[in-house]
CSV table of C-alpha atoms in Angstrom, one decimal:
chain,number,residue,atom,x,y,z
A,1,UNK,CA,0.0,0.0,0.0
A,2,UNK,CA,2.8,2.4,0.8
A,3,UNK,CA,4.5,1.7,-2.5
A,4,UNK,CA,1.3,2.2,-4.6
A,5,UNK,CA,0.3,5.2,-2.6
A,6,UNK,CA,3.4,7.2,-3.6
A,7,UNK,CA,2.2,7.2,-7.3
A,8,UNK,CA,-1.6,7.3,-7.0
A,9,UNK,CA,-2.7,10.7,-8.5
A,10,UNK,CA,-5.7,11.2,-6.2
A,11,UNK,CA,-5.4,9.1,-3.1
A,12,UNK,CA,-6.5,11.3,-0.1
A,13,UNK,CA,-8.5,9.1,2.3
A,14,UNK,CA,-7.9,5.5,3.5
A,15,UNK,CA,-10.2,3.4,5.6
A,16,UNK,CA,-7.9,0.8,7.2
A,17,UNK,CA,-10.0,0.0,10.3
A,18,UNK,CA,-9.8,-3.3,12.1
A,19,UNK,CA,-6.6,-4.5,10.6
A,20,UNK,CA,-3.4,-5.9,12.4
A,21,UNK,CA,-1.1,-3.2,11.0
A,22,UNK,CA,1.1,-3.3,14.1
A,23,UNK,CA,4.2,-1.2,14.4
A,24,UNK,CA,5.7,-1.9,11.0
A,25,UNK,CA,2.4,-1.1,9.3
A,26,UNK,CA,2.1,2.1,11.2
A,27,UNK,CA,5.6,3.2,10.1
A,28,UNK,CA,4.6,2.5,6.5
A,29,UNK,CA,1.5,4.7,6.8
A,30,UNK,CA,3.6,7.5,8.4
A,31,UNK,CA,6.0,7.3,5.5
A,32,UNK,CA,3.1,7.5,3.1
A,33,UNK,CA,1.5,10.5,4.9
A,34,UNK,CA,4.8,12.4,5.1
A,35,UNK,CA,6.2,11.5,1.7
A,36,UNK,CA,3.5,12.4,-0.8
A,37,UNK,CA,3.5,16.2,-0.5
A,38,UNK,CA,0.4,16.3,1.6
A,39,UNK,CA,-1.9,14.2,-0.6
A,40,UNK,CA,-3.0,11.8,2.1
A,41,UNK,CA,-5.1,13.8,4.6
A,42,UNK,CA,-7.2,11.2,6.4
A,43,UNK,CA,-6.5,7.6,7.5
A,44,UNK,CA,-8.9,5.6,9.7
A,45,UNK,CA,-7.0,3.3,12.0
A,46,UNK,CA,-9.8,2.3,14.4
A,47,UNK,CA,-9.1,-1.2,15.8
A,48,UNK,CA,-5.4,-1.3,14.8
A,49,UNK,CA,-3.5,-4.0,16.7
A,50,UNK,CA,-0.3,-5.9,16.8
A,51,UNK,CA,-0.1,-9.6,15.7
A,52,UNK,CA,2.8,-12.0,15.2
A,53,UNK,CA,4.5,-11.3,11.9
A,54,UNK,CA,4.6,-14.1,9.3
A,55,UNK,CA,8.1,-15.6,8.8
A,56,UNK,CA,8.4,-14.3,5.2
A,57,UNK,CA,7.9,-10.6,6.2
A,58,UNK,CA,11.1,-8.5,6.2
A,59,UNK,CA,11.6,-6.1,9.1
A,60,UNK,CA,12.6,-3.2,6.9
A,61,UNK,CA,14.3,-0.3,8.6
A,62,UNK,CA,13.7,2.8,6.6
A,63,UNK,CA,15.7,5.0,9.0
A,64,UNK,CA,18.9,2.9,8.5
A,65,UNK,CA,18.3,0.7,5.5
A,66,UNK,CA,22.0,-0.3,5.1
A,67,UNK,CA,22.0,-4.1,5.4
A,68,UNK,CA,22.4,-7.4,3.6
A,69,UNK,CA,19.3,-8.4,1.7
A,70,UNK,CA,18.1,-11.6,0.3
A,71,UNK,CA,14.8,-10.9,-1.6
A,72,UNK,CA,12.5,-13.5,-3.1
A,73,UNK,CA,11.0,-11.6,-6.0
A,74,UNK,CA,8.0,-13.8,-6.4
A,75,UNK,CA,6.8,-12.3,-3.1
A,76,UNK,CA,5.0,-8.9,-3.4
A,77,UNK,CA,6.4,-7.6,0.0
A,78,UNK,CA,10.0,-8.4,-1.1
A,79,UNK,CA,9.5,-6.5,-4.3
A,80,UNK,CA,8.1,-3.5,-2.4
A,81,UNK,CA,11.2,-3.4,-0.2
A,82,UNK,CA,13.4,-3.4,-3.3
A,83,UNK,CA,11.3,-0.5,-4.8
A,84,UNK,CA,11.7,1.4,-1.5
A,85,UNK,CA,15.4,1.0,-1.6
A,86,UNK,CA,15.5,2.1,-5.2
A,87,UNK,CA,13.7,5.3,-4.3
A,88,UNK,CA,16.1,5.9,-1.5
A,89,UNK,CA,19.1,5.4,-3.8
A,90,UNK,CA,17.6,7.9,-6.3
A,91,UNK,CA,17.5,10.6,-3.5
A,92,UNK,CA,21.3,10.1,-2.9
A,93,UNK,CA,24.1,11.6,-4.8
A,94,UNK,CA,25.8,9.4,-7.4
A,95,UNK,CA,24.3,6.6,-9.4
A,96,UNK,CA,21.5,4.3,-8.2
A,97,UNK,CA,23.7,1.3,-9.1
A,98,UNK,CA,26.4,2.4,-6.7
A,99,UNK,CA,24.1,1.8,-3.7
A,100,UNK,CA,23.7,-1.9,-4.5
A,101,UNK,CA,26.9,-3.7,-3.7
A,102,UNK,CA,27.8,-7.4,-4.2
A,103,UNK,CA,24.7,-7.8,-6.3
A,104,UNK,CA,23.8,-11.4,-7.3
A,105,UNK,CA,20.8,-13.3,-8.7
A,106,UNK,CA,19.6,-16.8,-8.8
A,107,UNK,CA,16.9,-17.7,-11.4
A,108,UNK,CA,14.3,-20.4,-11.0
A,109,UNK,CA,16.4,-22.9,-13.1
A,110,UNK,CA,19.8,-21.8,-11.8
A,111,UNK,CA,21.6,-24.1,-9.3
A,112,UNK,CA,23.7,-21.3,-7.8
A,113,UNK,CA,23.7,-17.5,-7.4
A,114,UNK,CA,25.6,-15.5,-10.0
A,115,UNK,CA,26.8,-11.9,-10.0
A,116,UNK,CA,24.5,-9.6,-12.0
A,117,UNK,CA,23.8,-6.0,-12.8
A,118,UNK,CA,20.9,-4.0,-11.4
A,119,UNK,CA,19.4,-3.8,-14.9
A,120,UNK,CA,18.9,-7.6,-14.9
A,121,UNK,CA,16.6,-7.3,-12.0
A,122,UNK,CA,14.8,-3.9,-12.4
A,123,UNK,CA,13.8,-1.4,-15.1
A,124,UNK,CA,12.3,2.0,-15.1
A,125,UNK,CA,9.1,2.6,-17.1
A,126,UNK,CA,7.2,5.9,-17.1
A,127,UNK,CA,9.1,7.1,-14.0
A,128,UNK,CA,8.3,4.0,-12.0
A,129,UNK,CA,10.5,1.1,-10.9
A,130,UNK,CA,9.4,-2.2,-12.3
A,131,UNK,CA,10.9,-5.3,-10.5
A,132,UNK,CA,10.9,-8.7,-12.1
A,133,UNK,CA,8.7,-11.3,-10.4
A,134,UNK,CA,10.9,-14.4,-10.3
A,135,UNK,CA,14.2,-15.6,-8.8
A,136,UNK,CA,16.2,-14.5,-5.8
A,137,UNK,CA,18.3,-11.4,-5.6
A,138,UNK,CA,20.9,-10.6,-2.9
A,139,UNK,CA,22.9,-7.5,-2.2
A,140,UNK,CA,24.4,-5.1,0.3
A,141,UNK,CA,22.7,-1.7,0.5
A,142,UNK,CA,25.3,1.0,1.1
A,143,UNK,CA,25.3,3.1,4.2
A,144,UNK,CA,25.5,6.9,3.6
A,145,UNK,CA,26.4,9.0,6.6
A,146,UNK,CA,25.4,12.7,6.8
A,147,UNK,CA,28.1,15.4,6.7
A,148,UNK,CA,28.4,16.4,10.3
A,149,UNK,CA,31.7,18.3,10.1
A,150,UNK,CA,30.1,21.7,9.6
A,151,UNK,CA,28.9,21.9,13.3
A,152,UNK,CA,30.6,21.2,16.6
A,153,UNK,CA,27.9,21.6,19.2
A,154,UNK,CA,26.6,18.1,20.4
A,155,UNK,CA,22.9,19.1,20.3
A,156,UNK,CA,23.3,20.4,16.8
A,157,UNK,CA,25.1,17.3,15.7
A,158,UNK,CA,22.2,15.1,17.1
A,159,UNK,CA,19.6,17.3,15.4
A,160,UNK,CA,21.3,17.2,12.1
A,161,UNK,CA,21.7,13.5,12.3
A,162,UNK,CA,18.0,12.9,13.0
A,163,UNK,CA,16.9,15.3,10.4
A,164,UNK,CA,19.0,13.4,7.8
A,165,UNK,CA,17.4,10.1,8.8
A,166,UNK,CA,13.8,10.7,9.8
A,167,UNK,CA,10.7,12.1,8.0
A,168,UNK,CA,10.2,15.8,8.1
A,169,UNK,CA,6.8,17.1,9.2
A,170,UNK,CA,5.0,20.1,7.7
A,171,UNK,CA,1.6,21.5,8.7
A,172,UNK,CA,-0.3,19.3,6.2
A,173,UNK,CA,1.4,16.0,7.1
A,174,UNK,CA,1.1,16.9,10.8
A,175,UNK,CA,-2.6,17.2,10.5
A,176,UNK,CA,-2.7,13.8,8.7
A,177,UNK,CA,-0.7,12.2,11.6
A,178,UNK,CA,-2.9,13.8,14.2
A,179,UNK,CA,-6.0,12.6,12.4
A,180,UNK,CA,-4.7,9.1,12.4
A,181,UNK,CA,-3.9,9.2,16.1
A,182,UNK,CA,-7.4,10.5,16.9
A,183,UNK,CA,-9.0,7.5,15.3
A,184,UNK,CA,-7.2,5.2,17.8
A,185,UNK,CA,-9.5,4.3,20.7
A,186,UNK,CA,-7.4,2.0,22.9
A,187,UNK,CA,-4.2,2.6,24.9
A,188,UNK,CA,-2.5,-0.3,23.2
A,189,UNK,CA,-3.1,1.0,19.7
A,190,UNK,CA,-2.1,4.5,20.7
A,191,UNK,CA,1.2,3.2,22.1
A,192,UNK,CA,1.9,1.3,18.9
A,193,UNK,CA,1.4,4.5,16.9
A,194,UNK,CA,3.5,6.7,19.2
A,195,UNK,CA,6.4,4.2,19.0
A,196,UNK,CA,6.1,4.3,15.2
A,197,UNK,CA,6.2,8.1,15.3
A,198,UNK,CA,9.3,7.9,17.5
A,199,UNK,CA,11.1,5.6,15.0
A,200,UNK,CA,10.1,7.4,11.8
A,201,UNK,CA,9.3,11.0,12.3
A,202,UNK,CA,11.3,14.1,13.3
A,203,UNK,CA,9.0,16.2,15.4
A,204,UNK,CA,9.5,19.5,17.1
A,205,UNK,CA,8.3,20.3,20.7
A,206,UNK,CA,5.4,22.3,19.2
A,207,UNK,CA,4.1,19.1,17.5
A,208,UNK,CA,4.1,17.2,20.7
């Protein structure tokens, strides 16, 4: 849903009531609300709860995505993670390919994994990343550290670091986040959402 929502031309309201989104789902919805230039204005999360995650679900860390990945491209969730990494790579300086290190692929009929290029796994059509739907791809996603040399004060370094990693909040996205929170009717669901905000969003004291 997060991946599709970034490109939907008119998506503004979502009714996602009575679903086990949990913390990971809440973080996805926060990225959707803060990353689409204010297009999503209302999300109904009544009845949101936490449930055990299936074994195939990747615990994707959007704040620090640098990691070793093994993605089964026949699974929609794994393809979505790859598209998220591709969008992150686009926002960095340098080529997209340079962010994917030790890239290798194993097709359905292959007995072993072989080195490959990014173009063998993904393509870009009409401004969107298209991921093939077969085989297994593995790679190391590069870590990029922010330039912290321009400041010396500890509190400024911490603020700059978190600004570089977390989602920025403007007035429109803050209203969307507040609307989501107000639909939560239990202490457990509110706690899940607040933890997701803490992980994903850079808020100022006035927002709190």
